Amino acid sequence: MKLYSDIDIVVFLNDVKKCKNEVFFETDEGDKLNLKSALSQYVFFVADNNFKIIEKGQLMFEDEDLGILKKYLSYND
Amino acid sequence: MKIKERLKMFGGLLSSSTNLSIWSFTSDKELLFSTSNYKSEFSTFFSLSGCLDYVFSKSKLNKPIILGNSLDLFWIAETIDASSISEGFECVLIIGPIFCSDSSLISIEKSLSKMNLSINLRNEMLNILTDVPMISIESIHQFAIMMHYAIHEDVIKSRDILYQKKLKHDNGDDVDVAAVLILEEESYIKEQIFLRSIKEGNLVYKQLLDLDTYFGIDNDRNIQIDKIRSLKNYMFMLIGFCRSAAIEGGVPFKIAKEIEKKAFLKIEKCDTTSKVYFGFVETVEELVVEVRRSSNNPNISKDILECCSYIKSNILEPITLEDIAHEVGYSEYYLTKKFHKETGIKLIDYIKQSKIELAKIYLETTSKSVQEISELLHFTTRNYFNRVFQELVGMSPNKYRNSKKQLDDEVKNETV
């Protein structure tokens, strides 16, 4: 699912930490990041800062964590 | 000098001499200023690792605190009181990020390789991380002390420095930042013991040759070139240290230099990390053989040399004469007689000497107290440790530590 492009990354990633299951972000270049790992979180930030990946990539997560993540998902509009 | 001038001077000294960045955050967690080349990246790393929240969760930091994250990046922070500056608001001064050892960056490089990232993204991450300076724990303490002085004009000791209590690792474990730093400190001590064993031609060096835990042995031919390059560079540096240790151990300069040159040529041609590693192992073996050859005393038997190796490799254990005798297959009485006859010193004195040699390394390279070192080396009391140290070195442990520190400071001042 797509994310809003203007999310506060630090707040978003802190919310990801609260999810019960793994949360992945896949860029349009095929880089797959496990957003619950610290190193992947840093890569995610650097990637968006330099290559604006958020607007082009997809977020993947379990339904159980939808409650935490739905405010960041652009399909809600 | 006013606080602002002192801080400006301190920041200038830091960035010009060490590439260390200095930062300041307001109590609203807003970034006031930073000298870093990667402001947004490192302030986000600091924030994501929970360090920023941790700093502001403390009511006021009157002493510097060392914070860390799960990638072994460290920062030093301290509060500047609202009354100290004309703007009239409280803020936090931060130095960092800092790596404490090469192995941290190498381990991150390894993790990034496993993530199969696109080349652009991987290179961008590495560019950012290679901007982080590598600084020893001892120097981190010194910078923390200097930062405190720049803020308060007050002199503190290393023992006054605070540590972040909990740090969350990716595996979910909570660890203490002080414990992480101690591990780094231990690897430095291990390196010192490793070099000393080369100097002595002691076979214990083989047990310390576990560099694969830091670098990993990877036989994959498609390995990234820059990973092999950084490993080769690290090995060249280590071989240089080993060569110096061998020369101190009695190997003629020309021979040691020849071994080093041969190793450089051989390692440079290697195309996998495992070949680089084994090239290094071979070189160390060659140097140790030369040390043993140059110091070979025909009067000392193989059993007594083995006995010495056993003592050195178990020096941190509560070893007894009975254990050593059992190890070499002699009775305690026969071994002590034989040892004295061949080496000219009593076995018990040799053990004491070996312990004091290690104590000197701890005193020179760590901030452990004399009591802690005495306990680590299994001396029955601190007084007894002091007495043995005084007898063998000619001064007390504290005096030895101070004299070494003074010498280091003089060398640093001369370099400046």
PDB file of C-alpha atoms in Angstrom, chain A residues 10 13-14 17 29 31 33 36-43 45-47 49-51, chain B residues 40-41 44-45 47-49 69-71 111-112 115-118 121 124-125 128 170:
ATOM      1  CA  VAL A  10      10.605   9.713  12.709  1.00  0.00           C
ATOM      2  CA  LEU A  13       9.048   4.748  12.237  1.00  0.00           C
ATOM      3  CA  ASN A  14       8.402   5.055  15.964  1.00  0.00           C
ATOM      4  CA  LYS A  17       8.181  -0.116  16.272  1.00  0.00           C
ATOM      5  CA  GLU A  29      13.953  -0.359  -7.498  1.00  0.00           C
ATOM      6  CA  ASP A  31      14.994  -2.688  -2.326  1.00  0.00           C
ATOM      7  CA  LEU A  33      13.467  -2.863   3.916  1.00  0.00           C
ATOM      8  CA  LYS A  36      11.536  -2.802  12.431  1.00  0.00           C
ATOM      9  CA  SER A  37      15.318  -3.124  12.078  1.00  0.00           C
ATOM     10  CA  ALA A  38      17.358  -0.081  13.149  1.00  0.00           C
ATOM     11  CA  LEU A  39      19.716  -0.219  10.170  1.00  0.00           C
ATOM     12  CA  SER A  40      16.804  -0.529   7.711  1.00  0.00           C
ATOM     13  CA  GLN A  41      15.114   2.461   9.355  1.00  0.00           C
ATOM     14  CA  TYR A  42      18.247   4.547   8.739  1.00  0.00           C
ATOM     15  CA  VAL A  43      18.439   3.290   5.142  1.00  0.00           C
ATOM     16  CA  PHE A  45      15.359   7.727   5.876  1.00  0.00           C
ATOM     17  CA  VAL A  46      18.492   8.174   3.743  1.00  0.00           C
ATOM     18  CA  ALA A  47      16.731   6.697   0.716  1.00  0.00           C
ATOM     19  CA  ASN A  49      16.010  12.036   1.695  1.00  0.00           C
ATOM     20  CA  ASN A  50      18.032  11.374  -1.453  1.00  0.00           C
ATOM     21  CA  PHE A  51      15.780   9.471  -3.824  1.00  0.00           C
TER      22      PHE A  51
ATOM     23  CA  SER B  40      19.374  15.689   8.719  1.00  0.00           C
ATOM     24  CA  GLU B  41      20.726  12.131   8.569  1.00  0.00           C
ATOM     25  CA  THR B  44      17.364  11.522  12.564  1.00  0.00           C
ATOM     26  CA  PHE B  45      19.603   8.565  13.541  1.00  0.00           C
ATOM     27  CA  SER B  47      16.311  10.678  17.289  1.00  0.00           C
ATOM     28  CA  LEU B  48      15.295   7.240  15.931  1.00  0.00           C
ATOM     29  CA  SER B  49      17.649   5.452  18.291  1.00  0.00           C
ATOM     30  CA  ASN B  69      22.643   2.992  19.468  1.00  0.00           C
ATOM     31  CA  SER B  70      22.410  -0.560  18.196  1.00  0.00           C
ATOM     32  CA  LEU B  71      24.906   0.154  15.379  1.00  0.00           C
ATOM     33  CA  SER B 111      24.789  -6.086   7.099  1.00  0.00           C
ATOM     34  CA  LEU B 112      24.228  -3.687   4.181  1.00  0.00           C
ATOM     35  CA  MET B 115      20.320  -6.495   2.465  1.00  0.00           C
ATOM     36  CA  ASN B 116      20.981  -6.630  -1.312  1.00  0.00           C
ATOM     37  CA  LEU B 117      20.351  -2.920  -1.726  1.00  0.00           C
ATOM     38  CA  SER B 118      20.697  -1.125  -5.046  1.00  0.00           C
ATOM     39  CA  LEU B 121      21.447   3.429  -2.020  1.00  0.00           C
ATOM     40  CA  GLU B 124      24.926   6.683  -0.172  1.00  0.00           C
ATOM     41  CA  MET B 125      24.657   4.925   3.212  1.00  0.00           C
ATOM     42  CA  ILE B 128      27.376   8.953   5.276  1.00  0.00           C
ATOM     43  CA  ASP B 170      17.467  -5.227  17.032  1.00  0.00           C
TER      44      ASP B 170
END
